[in-house]
Tab-separated table of C-alpha atoms in Angstrom:
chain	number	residue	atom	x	y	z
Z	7	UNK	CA	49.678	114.902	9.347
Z	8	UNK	CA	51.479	112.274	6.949
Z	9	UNK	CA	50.044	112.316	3.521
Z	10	UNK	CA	49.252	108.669	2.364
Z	11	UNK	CA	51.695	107.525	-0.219
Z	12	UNK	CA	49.751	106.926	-3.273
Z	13	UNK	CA	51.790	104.775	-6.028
Z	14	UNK	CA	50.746	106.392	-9.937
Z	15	UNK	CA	48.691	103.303	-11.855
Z	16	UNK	CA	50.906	102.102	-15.617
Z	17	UNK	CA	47.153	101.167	-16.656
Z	18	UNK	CA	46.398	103.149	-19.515
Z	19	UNK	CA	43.283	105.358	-19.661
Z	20	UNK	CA	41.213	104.536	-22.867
Z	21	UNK	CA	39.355	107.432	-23.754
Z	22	UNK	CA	39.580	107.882	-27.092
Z	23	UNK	CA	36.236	105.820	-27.497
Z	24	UNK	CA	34.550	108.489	-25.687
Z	25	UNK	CA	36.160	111.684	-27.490
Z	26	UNK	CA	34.677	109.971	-30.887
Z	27	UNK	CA	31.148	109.191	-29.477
Z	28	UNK	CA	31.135	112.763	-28.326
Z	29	UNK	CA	32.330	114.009	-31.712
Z	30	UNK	CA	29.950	111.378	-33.844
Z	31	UNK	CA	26.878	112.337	-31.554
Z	32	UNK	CA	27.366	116.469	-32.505
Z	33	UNK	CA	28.102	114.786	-36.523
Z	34	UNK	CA	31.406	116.406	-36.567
Z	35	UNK	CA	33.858	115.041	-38.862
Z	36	UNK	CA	37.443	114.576	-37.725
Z	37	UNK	CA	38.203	117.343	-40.042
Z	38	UNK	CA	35.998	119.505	-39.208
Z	39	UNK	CA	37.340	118.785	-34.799
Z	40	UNK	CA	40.891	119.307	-36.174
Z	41	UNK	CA	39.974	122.926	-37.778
Z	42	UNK	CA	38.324	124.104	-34.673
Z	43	UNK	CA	41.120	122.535	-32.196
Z	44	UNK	CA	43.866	123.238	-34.355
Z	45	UNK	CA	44.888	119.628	-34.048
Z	46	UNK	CA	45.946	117.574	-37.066
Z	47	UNK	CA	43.721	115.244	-38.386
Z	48	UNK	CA	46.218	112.061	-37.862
Z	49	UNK	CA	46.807	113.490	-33.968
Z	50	UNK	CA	43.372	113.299	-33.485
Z	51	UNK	CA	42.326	109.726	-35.336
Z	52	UNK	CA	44.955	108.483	-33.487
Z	53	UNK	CA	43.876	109.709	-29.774
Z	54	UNK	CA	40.437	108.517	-30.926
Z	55	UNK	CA	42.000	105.283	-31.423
Z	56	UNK	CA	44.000	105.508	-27.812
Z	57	UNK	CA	47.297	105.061	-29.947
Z	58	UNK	CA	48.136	108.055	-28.389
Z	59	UNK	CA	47.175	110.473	-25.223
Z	60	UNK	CA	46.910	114.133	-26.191
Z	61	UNK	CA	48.524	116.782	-23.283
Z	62	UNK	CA	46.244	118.491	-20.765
Z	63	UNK	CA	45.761	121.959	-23.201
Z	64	UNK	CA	45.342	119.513	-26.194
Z	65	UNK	CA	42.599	117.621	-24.306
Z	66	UNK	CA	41.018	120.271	-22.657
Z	67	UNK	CA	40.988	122.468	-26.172
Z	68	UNK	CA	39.105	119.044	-27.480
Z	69	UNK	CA	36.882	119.227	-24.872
Z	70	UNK	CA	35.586	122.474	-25.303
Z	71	UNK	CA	35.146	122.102	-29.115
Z	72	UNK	CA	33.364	118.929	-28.343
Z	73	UNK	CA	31.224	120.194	-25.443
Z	74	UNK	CA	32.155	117.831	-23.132
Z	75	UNK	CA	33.849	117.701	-19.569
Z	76	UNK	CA	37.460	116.829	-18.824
Z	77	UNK	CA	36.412	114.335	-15.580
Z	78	UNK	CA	33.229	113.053	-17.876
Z	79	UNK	CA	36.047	111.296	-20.047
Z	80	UNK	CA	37.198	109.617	-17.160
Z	81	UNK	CA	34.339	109.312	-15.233
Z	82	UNK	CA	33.489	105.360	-15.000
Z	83	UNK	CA	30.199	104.210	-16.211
Z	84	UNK	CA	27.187	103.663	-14.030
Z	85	UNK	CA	26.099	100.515	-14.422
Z	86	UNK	CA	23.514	97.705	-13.058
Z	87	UNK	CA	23.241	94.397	-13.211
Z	88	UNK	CA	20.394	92.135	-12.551
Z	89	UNK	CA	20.659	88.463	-13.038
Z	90	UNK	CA	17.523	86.415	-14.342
Z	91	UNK	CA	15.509	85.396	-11.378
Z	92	UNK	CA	16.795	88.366	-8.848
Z	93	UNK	CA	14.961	90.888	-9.861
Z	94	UNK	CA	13.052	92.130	-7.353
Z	95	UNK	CA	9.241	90.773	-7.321
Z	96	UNK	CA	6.808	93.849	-7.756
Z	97	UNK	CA	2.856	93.941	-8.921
Z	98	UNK	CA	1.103	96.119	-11.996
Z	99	UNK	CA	-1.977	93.530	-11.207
Z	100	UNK	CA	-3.789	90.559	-13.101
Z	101	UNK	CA	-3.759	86.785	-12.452
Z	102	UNK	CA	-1.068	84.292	-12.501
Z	103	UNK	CA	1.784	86.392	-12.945
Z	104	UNK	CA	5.148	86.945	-11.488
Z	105	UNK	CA	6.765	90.284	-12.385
Z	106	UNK	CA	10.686	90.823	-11.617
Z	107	UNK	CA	12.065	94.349	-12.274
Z	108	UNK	CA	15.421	93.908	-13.864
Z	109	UNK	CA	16.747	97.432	-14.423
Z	110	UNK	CA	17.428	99.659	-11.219
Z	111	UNK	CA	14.915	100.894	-8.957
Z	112	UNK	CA	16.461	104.462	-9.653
Z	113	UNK	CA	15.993	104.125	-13.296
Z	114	UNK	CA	14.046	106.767	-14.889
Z	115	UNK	CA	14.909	106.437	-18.549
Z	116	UNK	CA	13.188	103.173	-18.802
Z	117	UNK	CA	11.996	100.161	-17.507
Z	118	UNK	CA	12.341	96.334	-18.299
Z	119	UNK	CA	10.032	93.956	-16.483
Z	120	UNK	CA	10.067	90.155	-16.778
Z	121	UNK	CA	6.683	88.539	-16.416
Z	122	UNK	CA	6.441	84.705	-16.322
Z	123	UNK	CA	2.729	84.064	-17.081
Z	124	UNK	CA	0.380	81.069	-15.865
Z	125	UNK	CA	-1.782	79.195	-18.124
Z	126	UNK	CA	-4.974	81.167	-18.595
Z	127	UNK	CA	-2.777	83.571	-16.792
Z	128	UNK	CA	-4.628	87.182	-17.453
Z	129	UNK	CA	-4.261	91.346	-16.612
Z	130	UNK	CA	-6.733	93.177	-15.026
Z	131	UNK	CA	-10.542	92.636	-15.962
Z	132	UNK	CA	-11.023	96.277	-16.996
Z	133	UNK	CA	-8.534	97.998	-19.365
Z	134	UNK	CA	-5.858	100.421	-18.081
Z	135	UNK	CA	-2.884	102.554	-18.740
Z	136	UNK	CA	0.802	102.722	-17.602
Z	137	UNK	CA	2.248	106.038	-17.133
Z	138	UNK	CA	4.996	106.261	-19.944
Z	139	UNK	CA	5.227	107.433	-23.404
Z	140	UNK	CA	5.924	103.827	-24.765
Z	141	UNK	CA	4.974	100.545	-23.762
Z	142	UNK	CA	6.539	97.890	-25.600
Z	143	UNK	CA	5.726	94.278	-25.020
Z	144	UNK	CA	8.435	91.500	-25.930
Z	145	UNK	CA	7.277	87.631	-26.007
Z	146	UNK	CA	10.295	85.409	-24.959
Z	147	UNK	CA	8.231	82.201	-24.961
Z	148	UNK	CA	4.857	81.259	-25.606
Z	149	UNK	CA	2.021	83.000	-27.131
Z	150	UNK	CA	-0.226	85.901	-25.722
Z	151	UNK	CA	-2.872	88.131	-26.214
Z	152	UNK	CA	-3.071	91.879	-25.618
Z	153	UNK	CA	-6.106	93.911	-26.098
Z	154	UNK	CA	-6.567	97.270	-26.836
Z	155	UNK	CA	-9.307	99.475	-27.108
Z	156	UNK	CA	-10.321	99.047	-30.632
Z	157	UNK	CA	-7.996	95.965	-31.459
Z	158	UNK	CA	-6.736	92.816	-30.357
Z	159	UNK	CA	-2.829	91.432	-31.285
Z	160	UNK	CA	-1.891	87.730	-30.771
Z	161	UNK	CA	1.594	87.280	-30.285
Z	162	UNK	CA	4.099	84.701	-30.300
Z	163	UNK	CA	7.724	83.607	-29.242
Z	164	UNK	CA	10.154	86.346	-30.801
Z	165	UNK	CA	7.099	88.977	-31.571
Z	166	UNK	CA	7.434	92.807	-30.307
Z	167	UNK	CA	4.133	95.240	-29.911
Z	168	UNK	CA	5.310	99.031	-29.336
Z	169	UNK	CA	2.351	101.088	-28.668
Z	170	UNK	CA	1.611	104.432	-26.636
Z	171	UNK	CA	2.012	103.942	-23.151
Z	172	UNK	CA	-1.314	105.500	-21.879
Z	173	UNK	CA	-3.279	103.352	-24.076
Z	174	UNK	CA	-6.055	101.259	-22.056
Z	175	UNK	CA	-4.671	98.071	-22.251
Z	176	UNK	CA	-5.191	94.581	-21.263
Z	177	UNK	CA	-3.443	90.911	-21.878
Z	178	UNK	CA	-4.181	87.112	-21.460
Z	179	UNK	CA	-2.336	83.918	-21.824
Z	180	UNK	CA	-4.644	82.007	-24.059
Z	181	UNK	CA	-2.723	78.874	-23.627
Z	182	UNK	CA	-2.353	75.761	-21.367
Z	183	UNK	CA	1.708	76.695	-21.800
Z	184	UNK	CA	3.847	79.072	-19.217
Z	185	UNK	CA	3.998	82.699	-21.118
Z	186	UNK	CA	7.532	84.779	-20.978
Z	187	UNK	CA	7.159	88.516	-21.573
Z	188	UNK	CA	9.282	91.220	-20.945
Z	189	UNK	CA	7.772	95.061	-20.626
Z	190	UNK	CA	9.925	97.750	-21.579
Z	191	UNK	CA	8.498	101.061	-20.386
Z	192	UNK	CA	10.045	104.519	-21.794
Z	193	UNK	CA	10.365	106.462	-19.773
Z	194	UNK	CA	9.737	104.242	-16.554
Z	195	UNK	CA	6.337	104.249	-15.180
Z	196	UNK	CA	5.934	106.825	-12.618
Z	197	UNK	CA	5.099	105.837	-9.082
């Protein structure tokens, strides 16, 4: 069987963002990296600066010291983009509401939903809870009114509640004015 020729890419790889997020996130200094790698300190500022590209022992040395994989440095991003209005539609309940889900479906760290509310728009009659650690509510536009158990917060363009996200909750647009929210659920709601 004939192998597929396969022509080498002269794109450079830029990882040298990723060796100093690894080594920031651990608070190493580069000092401290260059002692444990044997590396000079200029060798490594520079690869962290993709000025230069270490060899494979040099870089795999690094990687141990930093506790990180070889491929995970080259590894692309997963990423997920949702553009304003198609987001799909989904439900938490109330009246005169349109919820859009804008990060993925598969997303467990969080959640960000974008709720256009109705005049007089309102949640549920009865208070209730989302199943997360943190629910934080975001007003793009308008005013709005969430209640809690034992208080009430009136909120207006640019204003950001965080509170627990099993706290019995409930919201209303007071106004005679469409109401843009976004919820931001850590970690996303479970199902």
């Amino acid at each position: 069987m004939k192998a597929l020729p396969v022509e080498p890419s002269n794109v450079p790889v830029a990882i040298g963002s990723r060796i100093r997020a690894a080594r920031q996130s651990q608070r190493l200094t580069i000092e401290q990296v260059a002692d444990a790698t044997g590396l000079t300190k200029g060798f490594l500022s520079r690869v962290e600066r993709d000025l230069t590209s270490p060899s494979v022992a040099s870089l795999v040395t690094l990687c141990q010291v930093l506790s990180v994989s070889v491929g995970d440095l080259f590894a692309a991003p997963e990423t997920h983009l949702t553009r304003r209005d198609d987001g799909p539609r989904i439900s938490l309940g109330g009246e005169g509401i349109v919820e859009r889900l804008l990060t993925a479906r598969s997303e467990r760290r969080l959640q960000i939903l974008r709720a256009i509310i109705e005049p007089r728009g309102r949640g549920e009659s009865e208070l209730y809870a989302v199943d997360c650690d943190v629910d934080v509510l975001h007003v793009v536009k308008g005013r709005i009114k969430l209640i809690l158990t034992n208080e009430e917060y009136e909120l207006e363009e640019g204003d950001t509640l965080s509170f627990p996200g099993r706290e019995p909750h409930t919201w209303v647009n007071p106004t005679d004015e469409t109401v843009e929210v976004l919820w931001i659920l850590v970690p996303a709601a479970s199902r």
